[in-house]
């Protein structure tokens, strides 16, 4: 019985410990993909425009996916999330 409770607790603790490292890797991947594919059309001025269409993290992810689709990038969901996370960290700061 003791082992049955111990394993989920260890898994939860490991997840909490590793999450910041995984997030940093996501941000690094997002920065790389953004630099390679997005910056030519979407510089910093695009994100601070008064009439911007992005107002939360979900709409940011939707726009990133739309751009990836329009450019035929065939990004996986984790790549879209990484680019959105990078853009959010650098420009929007949505919670």
PDB file of N, CA and C in Angstrom:
ATOM      1  N   UNK A   1       0.829  -1.200   0.000  1.00  0.00           N
ATOM      2  CA  UNK A   1       0.000   0.000   0.000  1.00  0.00           C
ATOM      3  C   UNK A   1       0.867   1.254   0.000  1.00  0.00           C
ATOM      4  N   UNK A   2       1.955   1.209   0.762  1.00  0.00           N
ATOM      5  CA  UNK A   2       2.820   2.365   0.851  1.00  0.00           C
ATOM      6  C   UNK A   2       3.413   2.721  -0.523  1.00  0.00           C
ATOM      7  N   UNK A   3       3.809   1.707  -1.305  1.00  0.00           N
ATOM      8  CA  UNK A   3       4.392   1.943  -2.633  1.00  0.00           C
ATOM      9  C   UNK A   3       3.362   2.503  -3.608  1.00  0.00           C
ATOM     10  N   UNK A   4       2.117   2.130  -3.441  1.00  0.00           N
ATOM     11  CA  UNK A   4       1.052   2.604  -4.316  1.00  0.00           C
ATOM     12  C   UNK A   4       0.902   4.119  -4.205  1.00  0.00           C
ATOM     13  N   UNK A   5       1.073   4.659  -3.032  1.00  0.00           N
ATOM     14  CA  UNK A   5       0.952   6.097  -2.824  1.00  0.00           C
ATOM     15  C   UNK A   5       2.253   6.830  -3.119  1.00  0.00           C
ATOM     16  N   UNK A   6       3.354   6.152  -2.975  1.00  0.00           N
ATOM     17  CA  UNK A   6       4.651   6.784  -3.154  1.00  0.00           C
ATOM     18  C   UNK A   6       4.928   7.134  -4.619  1.00  0.00           C
ATOM     19  N   UNK A   7       4.604   6.261  -5.539  1.00  0.00           N
ATOM     20  CA  UNK A   7       4.911   6.493  -6.948  1.00  0.00           C
ATOM     21  C   UNK A   7       4.206   7.739  -7.521  1.00  0.00           C
ATOM     22  N   UNK A   8       2.899   7.908  -7.309  1.00  0.00           N
ATOM     23  CA  UNK A   8       2.279   9.140  -7.823  1.00  0.00           C
ATOM     24  C   UNK A   8       2.865  10.395  -7.186  1.00  0.00           C
ATOM     25  N   UNK A   9       3.214  10.328  -5.926  1.00  0.00           N
ATOM     26  CA  UNK A   9       3.802  11.485  -5.253  1.00  0.00           C
ATOM     27  C   UNK A   9       5.161  11.826  -5.855  1.00  0.00           C
ATOM     28  N   UNK A  10       5.967  10.819  -6.143  1.00  0.00           N
ATOM     29  CA  UNK A  10       7.270  11.045  -6.772  1.00  0.00           C
ATOM     30  C   UNK A  10       7.117  11.606  -8.185  1.00  0.00           C
ATOM     31  N   UNK A  11       6.147  11.102  -8.917  1.00  0.00           N
ATOM     32  CA  UNK A  11       5.908  11.597 -10.272  1.00  0.00           C
ATOM     33  C   UNK A  11       5.491  13.064 -10.245  1.00  0.00           C
ATOM     34  N   UNK A  12       4.631  13.421  -9.318  1.00  0.00           N
ATOM     35  CA  UNK A  12       4.196  14.802  -9.183  1.00  0.00           C
ATOM     36  C   UNK A  12       5.365  15.709  -8.808  1.00  0.00           C
ATOM     37  N   UNK A  13       6.188  15.283  -7.891  1.00  0.00           N
ATOM     38  CA  UNK A  13       7.346  16.065  -7.471  1.00  0.00           C
ATOM     39  C   UNK A  13       8.328  16.249  -8.630  1.00  0.00           C
ATOM     40  N   UNK A  14       8.552  15.204  -9.406  1.00  0.00           N
ATOM     41  CA  UNK A  14       9.460  15.291 -10.547  1.00  0.00           C
ATOM     42  C   UNK A  14       8.924  16.248 -11.598  1.00  0.00           C
ATOM     43  N   UNK A  15       7.634  16.222 -11.828  1.00  0.00           N
ATOM     44  CA  UNK A  15       7.014  17.118 -12.800  1.00  0.00           C
ATOM     45  C   UNK A  15       7.178  18.566 -12.369  1.00  0.00           C
ATOM     46  N   UNK A  16       6.953  18.851 -11.124  1.00  0.00           N
ATOM     47  CA  UNK A  16       7.092  20.212 -10.615  1.00  0.00           C
ATOM     48  C   UNK A  16       8.538  20.688 -10.716  1.00  0.00           C
ATOM     49  N   UNK A  17       9.488  19.796 -10.486  1.00  0.00           N
ATOM     50  CA  UNK A  17      10.903  20.142 -10.546  1.00  0.00           C
ATOM     51  C   UNK A  17      11.354  20.384 -11.983  1.00  0.00           C
ATOM     52  N   UNK A  18      10.867  19.589 -12.929  1.00  0.00           N
ATOM     53  CA  UNK A  18      11.321  19.668 -14.313  1.00  0.00           C
ATOM     54  C   UNK A  18      10.567  20.698 -15.147  1.00  0.00           C
ATOM     55  N   UNK A  19       9.434  21.162 -14.714  1.00  0.00           N
ATOM     56  CA  UNK A  19       8.615  22.079 -15.502  1.00  0.00           C
ATOM     57  C   UNK A  19       9.356  23.355 -15.908  1.00  0.00           C
ATOM     58  N   UNK A  20      10.091  24.038 -15.015  1.00  0.00           N
ATOM     59  CA  UNK A  20      10.787  25.249 -15.450  1.00  0.00           C
ATOM     60  C   UNK A  20      11.817  24.978 -16.543  1.00  0.00           C
ATOM     61  N   UNK A  21      12.525  23.868 -16.487  1.00  0.00           N
ATOM     62  CA  UNK A  21      13.502  23.537 -17.519  1.00  0.00           C
ATOM     63  C   UNK A  21      12.810  23.280 -18.849  1.00  0.00           C
ATOM     64  N   UNK A  22      11.692  22.592 -18.820  1.00  0.00           N
ATOM     65  CA  UNK A  22      10.942  22.326 -20.044  1.00  0.00           C
ATOM     66  C   UNK A  22      10.419  23.628 -20.626  1.00  0.00           C
ATOM     67  N   UNK A  23       9.948  24.525 -19.778  1.00  0.00           N
ATOM     68  CA  UNK A  23       9.436  25.808 -20.252  1.00  0.00           C
ATOM     69  C   UNK A  23      10.552  26.624 -20.910  1.00  0.00           C
ATOM     70  N   UNK A  24      11.748  26.615 -20.335  1.00  0.00           N
ATOM     71  CA  UNK A  24      12.882  27.328 -20.914  1.00  0.00           C
ATOM     72  C   UNK A  24      13.223  26.769 -22.292  1.00  0.00           C
ATOM     73  N   UNK A  25      13.149  25.458 -22.440  1.00  0.00           N
ATOM     74  CA  UNK A  25      13.419  24.836 -23.733  1.00  0.00           C
ATOM     75  C   UNK A  25      12.355  25.246 -24.743  1.00  0.00           C
ATOM     76  N   UNK A  26      11.093  25.326 -24.306  1.00  0.00           N
ATOM     77  CA  UNK A  26      10.009  25.754 -25.187  1.00  0.00           C
ATOM     78  C   UNK A  26      10.242  27.191 -25.663  1.00  0.00           C
ATOM     79  N   UNK A  27      10.661  28.049 -24.764  1.00  0.00           N
ATOM     80  CA  UNK A  27      10.922  29.446 -25.106  1.00  0.00           C
ATOM     81  C   UNK A  27      12.082  29.520 -26.104  1.00  0.00           C
ATOM     82  N   UNK A  28      13.131  28.739 -25.887  1.00  0.00           N
ATOM     83  CA  UNK A  28      14.270  28.733 -26.807  1.00  0.00           C
ATOM     84  C   UNK A  28      13.846  28.238 -28.194  1.00  0.00           C
ATOM     85  N   UNK A  29      13.050  27.190 -28.249  1.00  0.00           N
ATOM     86  CA  UNK A  29      12.548  26.695 -29.529  1.00  0.00           C
ATOM     87  C   UNK A  29      11.670  27.755 -30.181  1.00  0.00           C
ATOM     88  N   UNK A  30      10.808  28.382 -29.402  1.00  0.00           N
ATOM     89  CA  UNK A  30       9.939  29.427 -29.932  1.00  0.00           C
ATOM     90  C   UNK A  30      10.727  30.589 -30.508  1.00  0.00           C
ATOM     91  N   UNK A  31      11.774  30.986 -29.817  1.00  0.00           N
ATOM     92  CA  UNK A  31      12.618  32.081 -30.309  1.00  0.00           C
ATOM     93  C   UNK A  31      13.284  31.690 -31.628  1.00  0.00           C
ATOM     94  N   UNK A  32      13.769  30.473 -31.708  1.00  0.00           N
ATOM     95  CA  UNK A  32      14.413  29.990 -32.931  1.00  0.00           C
ATOM     96  C   UNK A  32      13.426  29.977 -34.096  1.00  0.00           C
ATOM     97  N   UNK A  33      12.245  29.408 -33.881  1.00  0.00           N
ATOM     98  CA  UNK A  33      11.246  29.340 -34.944  1.00  0.00           C
ATOM     99  C   UNK A  33      10.758  30.731 -35.347  1.00  0.00           C
ATOM    100  N   UNK A  34      10.567  31.601 -34.367  1.00  0.00           N
ATOM    101  CA  UNK A  34      10.147  32.980 -34.637  1.00  0.00           C
ATOM    102  C   UNK A  34      11.200  33.694 -35.484  1.00  0.00           C
ATOM    103  N   UNK A  35      12.464  33.558 -35.093  1.00  0.00           N
ATOM    104  CA  UNK A  35      13.552  34.222 -35.822  1.00  0.00           C
ATOM    105  C   UNK A  35      13.664  33.721 -37.259  1.00  0.00           C
ATOM    106  N   UNK A  36      13.446  32.439 -37.445  1.00  0.00           N
ATOM    107  CA  UNK A  36      13.577  31.831 -38.771  1.00  0.00           C
ATOM    108  C   UNK A  36      12.369  32.080 -39.672  1.00  0.00           C
ATOM    109  N   UNK A  37      11.187  32.246 -39.097  1.00  0.00           N
ATOM    110  CA  UNK A  37       9.975  32.244 -39.909  1.00  0.00           C
ATOM    111  C   UNK A  37       9.056  33.452 -39.760  1.00  0.00           C
ATOM    112  N   UNK A  38       9.155  34.181 -38.676  1.00  0.00           N
ATOM    113  CA  UNK A  38       8.127  35.193 -38.378  1.00  0.00           C
ATOM    114  C   UNK A  38       8.625  36.631 -38.425  1.00  0.00           C
ATOM    115  N   UNK A  39       9.855  36.851 -38.004  1.00  0.00           N
ATOM    116  CA  UNK A  39      10.335  38.213 -37.772  1.00  0.00           C
ATOM    117  C   UNK A  39      10.331  39.066 -39.038  1.00  0.00           C
ATOM    118  N   UNK A  40      10.432  38.467 -40.208  1.00  0.00           N
ATOM    119  CA  UNK A  40      10.447  39.260 -41.436  1.00  0.00           C
ATOM    120  C   UNK A  40       9.118  39.992 -41.651  1.00  0.00           C
ATOM    121  N   UNK A  41       8.021  39.445 -41.159  1.00  0.00           N
ATOM    122  CA  UNK A  41       6.703  40.094 -41.274  1.00  0.00           C
ATOM    123  C   UNK A  41       6.221  40.695 -39.958  1.00  0.00           C
ATOM    124  N   UNK A  42       6.671  40.121 -38.849  1.00  0.00           N
ATOM    125  CA  UNK A  42       6.153  40.512 -37.539  1.00  0.00           C
ATOM    126  C   UNK A  42       7.284  40.943 -36.619  1.00  0.00           C
ATOM    127  N   UNK A  43       7.694  42.199 -36.752  1.00  0.00           N
ATOM    128  CA  UNK A  43       8.683  42.756 -35.846  1.00  0.00           C
ATOM    129  C   UNK A  43       8.018  43.247 -34.579  1.00  0.00           C
ATOM    130  N   UNK A  44       8.799  43.788 -33.670  1.00  0.00           N
ATOM    131  CA  UNK A  44       8.290  44.225 -32.365  1.00  0.00           C
ATOM    132  C   UNK A  44       7.163  45.242 -32.484  1.00  0.00           C
ATOM    133  N   UNK A  45       7.220  46.095 -33.509  1.00  0.00           N
ATOM    134  CA  UNK A  45       6.188  47.129 -33.672  1.00  0.00           C
ATOM    135  C   UNK A  45       4.804  46.533 -33.906  1.00  0.00           C
ATOM    136  N   UNK A  46       4.748  45.350 -34.468  1.00  0.00           N
ATOM    137  CA  UNK A  46       3.469  44.680 -34.741  1.00  0.00           C
ATOM    138  C   UNK A  46       2.744  44.324 -33.437  1.00  0.00           C
ATOM    139  N   UNK A  47       3.507  43.993 -32.410  1.00  0.00           N
ATOM    140  CA  UNK A  47       2.915  43.519 -31.161  1.00  0.00           C
ATOM    141  C   UNK A  47       2.456  44.646 -30.239  1.00  0.00           C
ATOM    142  N   UNK A  48       2.908  45.851 -30.510  1.00  0.00           N
ATOM    143  CA  UNK A  48       2.512  46.965 -29.652  1.00  0.00           C
ATOM    144  C   UNK A  48       1.555  47.926 -30.351  1.00  0.00           C
ATOM    145  N   UNK A  49       1.063  47.552 -31.518  1.00  0.00           N
ATOM    146  CA  UNK A  49       0.132  48.412 -32.258  1.00  0.00           C
ATOM    147  C   UNK A  49      -1.145  48.628 -31.444  1.00  0.00           C
ATOM    148  N   UNK A  50      -1.678  49.833 -31.440  1.00  0.00           N
ATOM    149  CA  UNK A  50      -2.895  50.092 -30.662  1.00  0.00           C
ATOM    150  C   UNK A  50      -4.116  49.309 -31.149  1.00  0.00           C
ATOM    151  N   UNK A  51      -4.116  48.928 -32.411  1.00  0.00           N
ATOM    152  CA  UNK A  51      -5.264  48.192 -32.961  1.00  0.00           C
ATOM    153  C   UNK A  51      -4.985  46.687 -33.079  1.00  0.00           C
ATOM    154  N   UNK A  52      -4.102  46.183 -32.240  1.00  0.00           N
ATOM    155  CA  UNK A  52      -3.739  44.763 -32.340  1.00  0.00           C
ATOM    156  C   UNK A  52      -4.957  43.872 -32.116  1.00  0.00           C
ATOM    157  N   UNK A  53      -4.914  42.719 -32.766  1.00  0.00           N
ATOM    158  CA  UNK A  53      -6.046  41.791 -32.722  1.00  0.00           C
ATOM    159  C   UNK A  53      -5.889  40.723 -31.641  1.00  0.00           C
ATOM    160  N   UNK A  54      -4.734  40.642 -31.041  1.00  0.00           N
ATOM    161  CA  UNK A  54      -4.464  39.630 -30.021  1.00  0.00           C
ATOM    162  C   UNK A  54      -4.687  40.246 -28.648  1.00  0.00           C
ATOM    163  N   UNK A  55      -5.576  39.607 -27.859  1.00  0.00           N
ATOM    164  CA  UNK A  55      -5.901  40.149 -26.535  1.00  0.00           C
ATOM    165  C   UNK A  55      -5.730  39.144 -25.408  1.00  0.00           C
ATOM    166  N   UNK A  56      -5.355  37.895 -25.742  1.00  0.00           N
ATOM    167  CA  UNK A  56      -5.105  36.886 -24.718  1.00  0.00           C
ATOM    168  C   UNK A  56      -4.265  35.765 -25.330  1.00  0.00           C
ATOM    169  N   UNK A  57      -3.825  34.843 -24.495  1.00  0.00           N
ATOM    170  CA  UNK A  57      -2.928  33.785 -24.950  1.00  0.00           C
ATOM    171  C   UNK A  57      -3.595  32.864 -25.965  1.00  0.00           C
ATOM    172  N   UNK A  58      -4.873  32.588 -25.797  1.00  0.00           N
ATOM    173  CA  UNK A  58      -5.565  31.728 -26.759  1.00  0.00           C
ATOM    174  C   UNK A  58      -5.611  32.363 -28.147  1.00  0.00           C
ATOM    175  N   UNK A  59      -5.918  33.654 -28.209  1.00  0.00           N
ATOM    176  CA  UNK A  59      -5.955  34.295 -29.527  1.00  0.00           C
ATOM    177  C   UNK A  59      -4.555  34.401 -30.127  1.00  0.00           C
ATOM    178  N   UNK A  60      -3.533  34.537 -29.285  1.00  0.00           N
ATOM    179  CA  UNK A  60      -2.148  34.546 -29.774  1.00  0.00           C
ATOM    180  C   UNK A  60      -1.816  33.206 -30.431  1.00  0.00           C
ATOM    181  N   UNK A  61      -2.166  32.106 -29.770  1.00  0.00           N
ATOM    182  CA  UNK A  61      -1.918  30.779 -30.340  1.00  0.00           C
ATOM    183  C   UNK A  61      -2.664  30.601 -31.658  1.00  0.00           C
ATOM    184  N   UNK A  62      -3.891  31.107 -31.727  1.00  0.00           N
ATOM    185  CA  UNK A  62      -4.678  31.017 -32.955  1.00  0.00           C
ATOM    186  C   UNK A  62      -4.001  31.769 -34.093  1.00  0.00           C
ATOM    187  N   UNK A  63      -3.501  32.970 -33.807  1.00  0.00           N
ATOM    188  CA  UNK A  63      -2.820  33.745 -34.842  1.00  0.00           C
ATOM    189  C   UNK A  63      -1.518  33.080 -35.277  1.00  0.00           C
ATOM    190  N   UNK A  64      -0.760  32.542 -34.329  1.00  0.00           N
ATOM    191  CA  UNK A  64       0.491  31.841 -34.679  1.00  0.00           C
ATOM    192  C   UNK A  64       0.171  30.653 -35.578  1.00  0.00           C
ATOM    193  N   UNK A  65      -0.857  29.883 -35.220  1.00  0.00           N
ATOM    194  CA  UNK A  65      -1.246  28.738 -36.050  1.00  0.00           C
ATOM    195  C   UNK A  65      -1.675  29.194 -37.441  1.00  0.00           C
ATOM    196  N   UNK A  66      -2.409  30.296 -37.510  1.00  0.00           N
ATOM    197  CA  UNK A  66      -2.839  30.824 -38.800  1.00  0.00           C
ATOM    198  C   UNK A  66      -1.659  31.224 -39.679  1.00  0.00           C
ATOM    199  N   UNK A  67      -0.679  31.881 -39.094  1.00  0.00           N
ATOM    200  CA  UNK A  67       0.514  32.257 -39.861  1.00  0.00           C
ATOM    201  C   UNK A  67       1.275  31.020 -40.320  1.00  0.00           C
ATOM    202  N   UNK A  68       1.426  30.053 -39.429  1.00  0.00           N
ATOM    203  CA  UNK A  68       2.124  28.813 -39.797  1.00  0.00           C
ATOM    204  C   UNK A  68       1.416  28.116 -40.948  1.00  0.00           C
ATOM    205  N   UNK A  69       0.097  28.080 -40.903  1.00  0.00           N
ATOM    206  CA  UNK A  69      -0.691  27.463 -41.974  1.00  0.00           C
ATOM    207  C   UNK A  69      -0.537  28.234 -43.282  1.00  0.00           C
ATOM    208  N   UNK A  70      -0.627  29.568 -43.209  1.00  0.00           N
ATOM    209  CA  UNK A  70      -0.499  30.391 -44.409  1.00  0.00           C
ATOM    210  C   UNK A  70       0.875  30.257 -45.069  1.00  0.00           C
ATOM    211  N   UNK A  71       1.891  29.992 -44.257  1.00  0.00           N
ATOM    212  CA  UNK A  71       3.250  29.839 -44.785  1.00  0.00           C
ATOM    213  C   UNK A  71       3.594  28.376 -45.078  1.00  0.00           C
ATOM    214  N   UNK A  72       2.614  27.478 -44.916  1.00  0.00           N
ATOM    215  CA  UNK A  72       2.809  26.032 -45.150  1.00  0.00           C
ATOM    216  C   UNK A  72       3.980  25.481 -44.335  1.00  0.00           C
ATOM    217  N   UNK A  73       4.037  25.872 -43.071  1.00  0.00           N
ATOM    218  CA  UNK A  73       5.141  25.437 -42.216  1.00  0.00           C
ATOM    219  C   UNK A  73       4.927  24.050 -41.616  1.00  0.00           C
ATOM    220  N   UNK A  74       3.706  23.583 -41.579  1.00  0.00           N
ATOM    221  CA  UNK A  74       3.401  22.248 -41.026  1.00  0.00           C
ATOM    222  C   UNK A  74       3.948  22.065 -39.612  1.00  0.00           C
ATOM    223  N   UNK A  75       3.780  23.091 -38.782  1.00  0.00           N
ATOM    224  CA  UNK A  75       4.232  23.002 -37.398  1.00  0.00           C
ATOM    225  C   UNK A  75       3.325  22.087 -36.601  1.00  0.00           C
ATOM    226  N   UNK A  76       3.931  21.384 -35.654  1.00  0.00           N
ATOM    227  CA  UNK A  76       3.175  20.605 -34.689  1.00  0.00           C
ATOM    228  C   UNK A  76       2.644  21.548 -33.617  1.00  0.00           C
ATOM    229  N   UNK A  77       1.681  21.078 -32.848  1.00  0.00           N
ATOM    230  CA  UNK A  77       1.074  21.906 -31.814  1.00  0.00           C
ATOM    231  C   UNK A  77       2.106  22.432 -30.816  1.00  0.00           C
ATOM    232  N   UNK A  78       3.092  21.597 -30.458  1.00  0.00           N
ATOM    233  CA  UNK A  78       4.101  22.052 -29.500  1.00  0.00           C
ATOM    234  C   UNK A  78       4.970  23.166 -30.082  1.00  0.00           C
ATOM    235  N   UNK A  79       5.157  23.201 -31.387  1.00  0.00           N
ATOM    236  CA  UNK A  79       5.926  24.280 -32.013  1.00  0.00           C
ATOM    237  C   UNK A  79       5.117  25.572 -32.021  1.00  0.00           C
ATOM    238  N   UNK A  80       3.830  25.477 -32.318  1.00  0.00           N
ATOM    239  CA  UNK A  80       2.941  26.649 -32.248  1.00  0.00           C
ATOM    240  C   UNK A  80       2.938  27.188 -30.823  1.00  0.00           C
ATOM    241  N   UNK A  81       2.806  26.291 -29.854  1.00  0.00           N
ATOM    242  CA  UNK A  81       2.802  26.705 -28.441  1.00  0.00           C
ATOM    243  C   UNK A  81       4.125  27.360 -28.057  1.00  0.00           C
ATOM    244  N   UNK A  82       5.233  26.839 -28.568  1.00  0.00           N
ATOM    245  CA  UNK A  82       6.552  27.396 -28.250  1.00  0.00           C
ATOM    246  C   UNK A  82       6.692  28.808 -28.810  1.00  0.00           C
ATOM    247  N   UNK A  83       6.272  29.012 -30.046  1.00  0.00           N
ATOM    248  CA  UNK A  83       6.348  30.349 -30.645  1.00  0.00           C
ATOM    249  C   UNK A  83       5.429  31.311 -29.897  1.00  0.00           C
ATOM    250  N   UNK A  84       4.224  30.869 -29.584  1.00  0.00           N
ATOM    251  CA  UNK A  84       3.303  31.718 -28.827  1.00  0.00           C
ATOM    252  C   UNK A  84       3.878  32.048 -27.448  1.00  0.00           C
ATOM    253  N   UNK A  85       4.503  31.080 -26.794  1.00  0.00           N
ATOM    254  CA  UNK A  85       5.105  31.319 -25.477  1.00  0.00           C
ATOM    255  C   UNK A  85       6.237  32.340 -25.578  1.00  0.00           C
ATOM    256  N   UNK A  86       7.058  32.217 -26.610  1.00  0.00           N
ATOM    257  CA  UNK A  86       8.150  33.178 -26.797  1.00  0.00           C
ATOM    258  C   UNK A  86       7.603  34.581 -27.049  1.00  0.00           C
ATOM    259  N   UNK A  87       6.655  34.718 -27.974  1.00  0.00           N
ATOM    260  CA  UNK A  87       6.084  36.026 -28.281  1.00  0.00           C
ATOM    261  C   UNK A  87       5.410  36.616 -27.042  1.00  0.00           C
ATOM    262  N   UNK A  88       4.715  35.781 -26.305  1.00  0.00           N
ATOM    263  CA  UNK A  88       4.056  36.254 -25.089  1.00  0.00           C
ATOM    264  C   UNK A  88       5.080  36.745 -24.072  1.00  0.00           C
ATOM    265  N   UNK A  89       6.140  35.989 -23.875  1.00  0.00           N
ATOM    266  CA  UNK A  89       7.171  36.382 -22.900  1.00  0.00           C
ATOM    267  C   UNK A  89       7.847  37.686 -23.309  1.00  0.00           C
ATOM    268  N   UNK A  90       8.113  37.838 -24.579  1.00  0.00           N
ATOM    269  CA  UNK A  90       8.848  39.010 -25.049  1.00  0.00           C
ATOM    270  C   UNK A  90       7.984  40.262 -25.207  1.00  0.00           C
ATOM    271  N   UNK A  91       6.725  40.096 -25.589  1.00  0.00           N
ATOM    272  CA  UNK A  91       5.934  41.260 -25.978  1.00  0.00           C
ATOM    273  C   UNK A  91       4.627  41.441 -25.191  1.00  0.00           C
ATOM    274  N   UNK A  92       3.839  40.410 -25.064  1.00  0.00           N
ATOM    275  CA  UNK A  92       2.491  40.584 -24.518  1.00  0.00           C
ATOM    276  C   UNK A  92       2.408  40.465 -22.994  1.00  0.00           C
ATOM    277  N   UNK A  93       3.015  39.462 -22.448  1.00  0.00           N
ATOM    278  CA  UNK A  93       2.986  39.219 -20.992  1.00  0.00           C
ATOM    279  C   UNK A  93       1.598  38.815 -20.487  1.00  0.00           C
ATOM    280  N   UNK A  94       0.847  38.043 -21.311  1.00  0.00           N
ATOM    281  CA  UNK A  94      -0.433  37.519 -20.845  1.00  0.00           C
ATOM    282  C   UNK A  94      -0.181  36.504 -19.738  1.00  0.00           C
ATOM    283  N   UNK A  95      -1.093  36.378 -18.822  1.00  0.00           N
ATOM    284  CA  UNK A  95      -0.967  35.399 -17.729  1.00  0.00           C
ATOM    285  C   UNK A  95      -1.693  34.128 -18.090  1.00  0.00           C
TER     286      UNK A  95
END
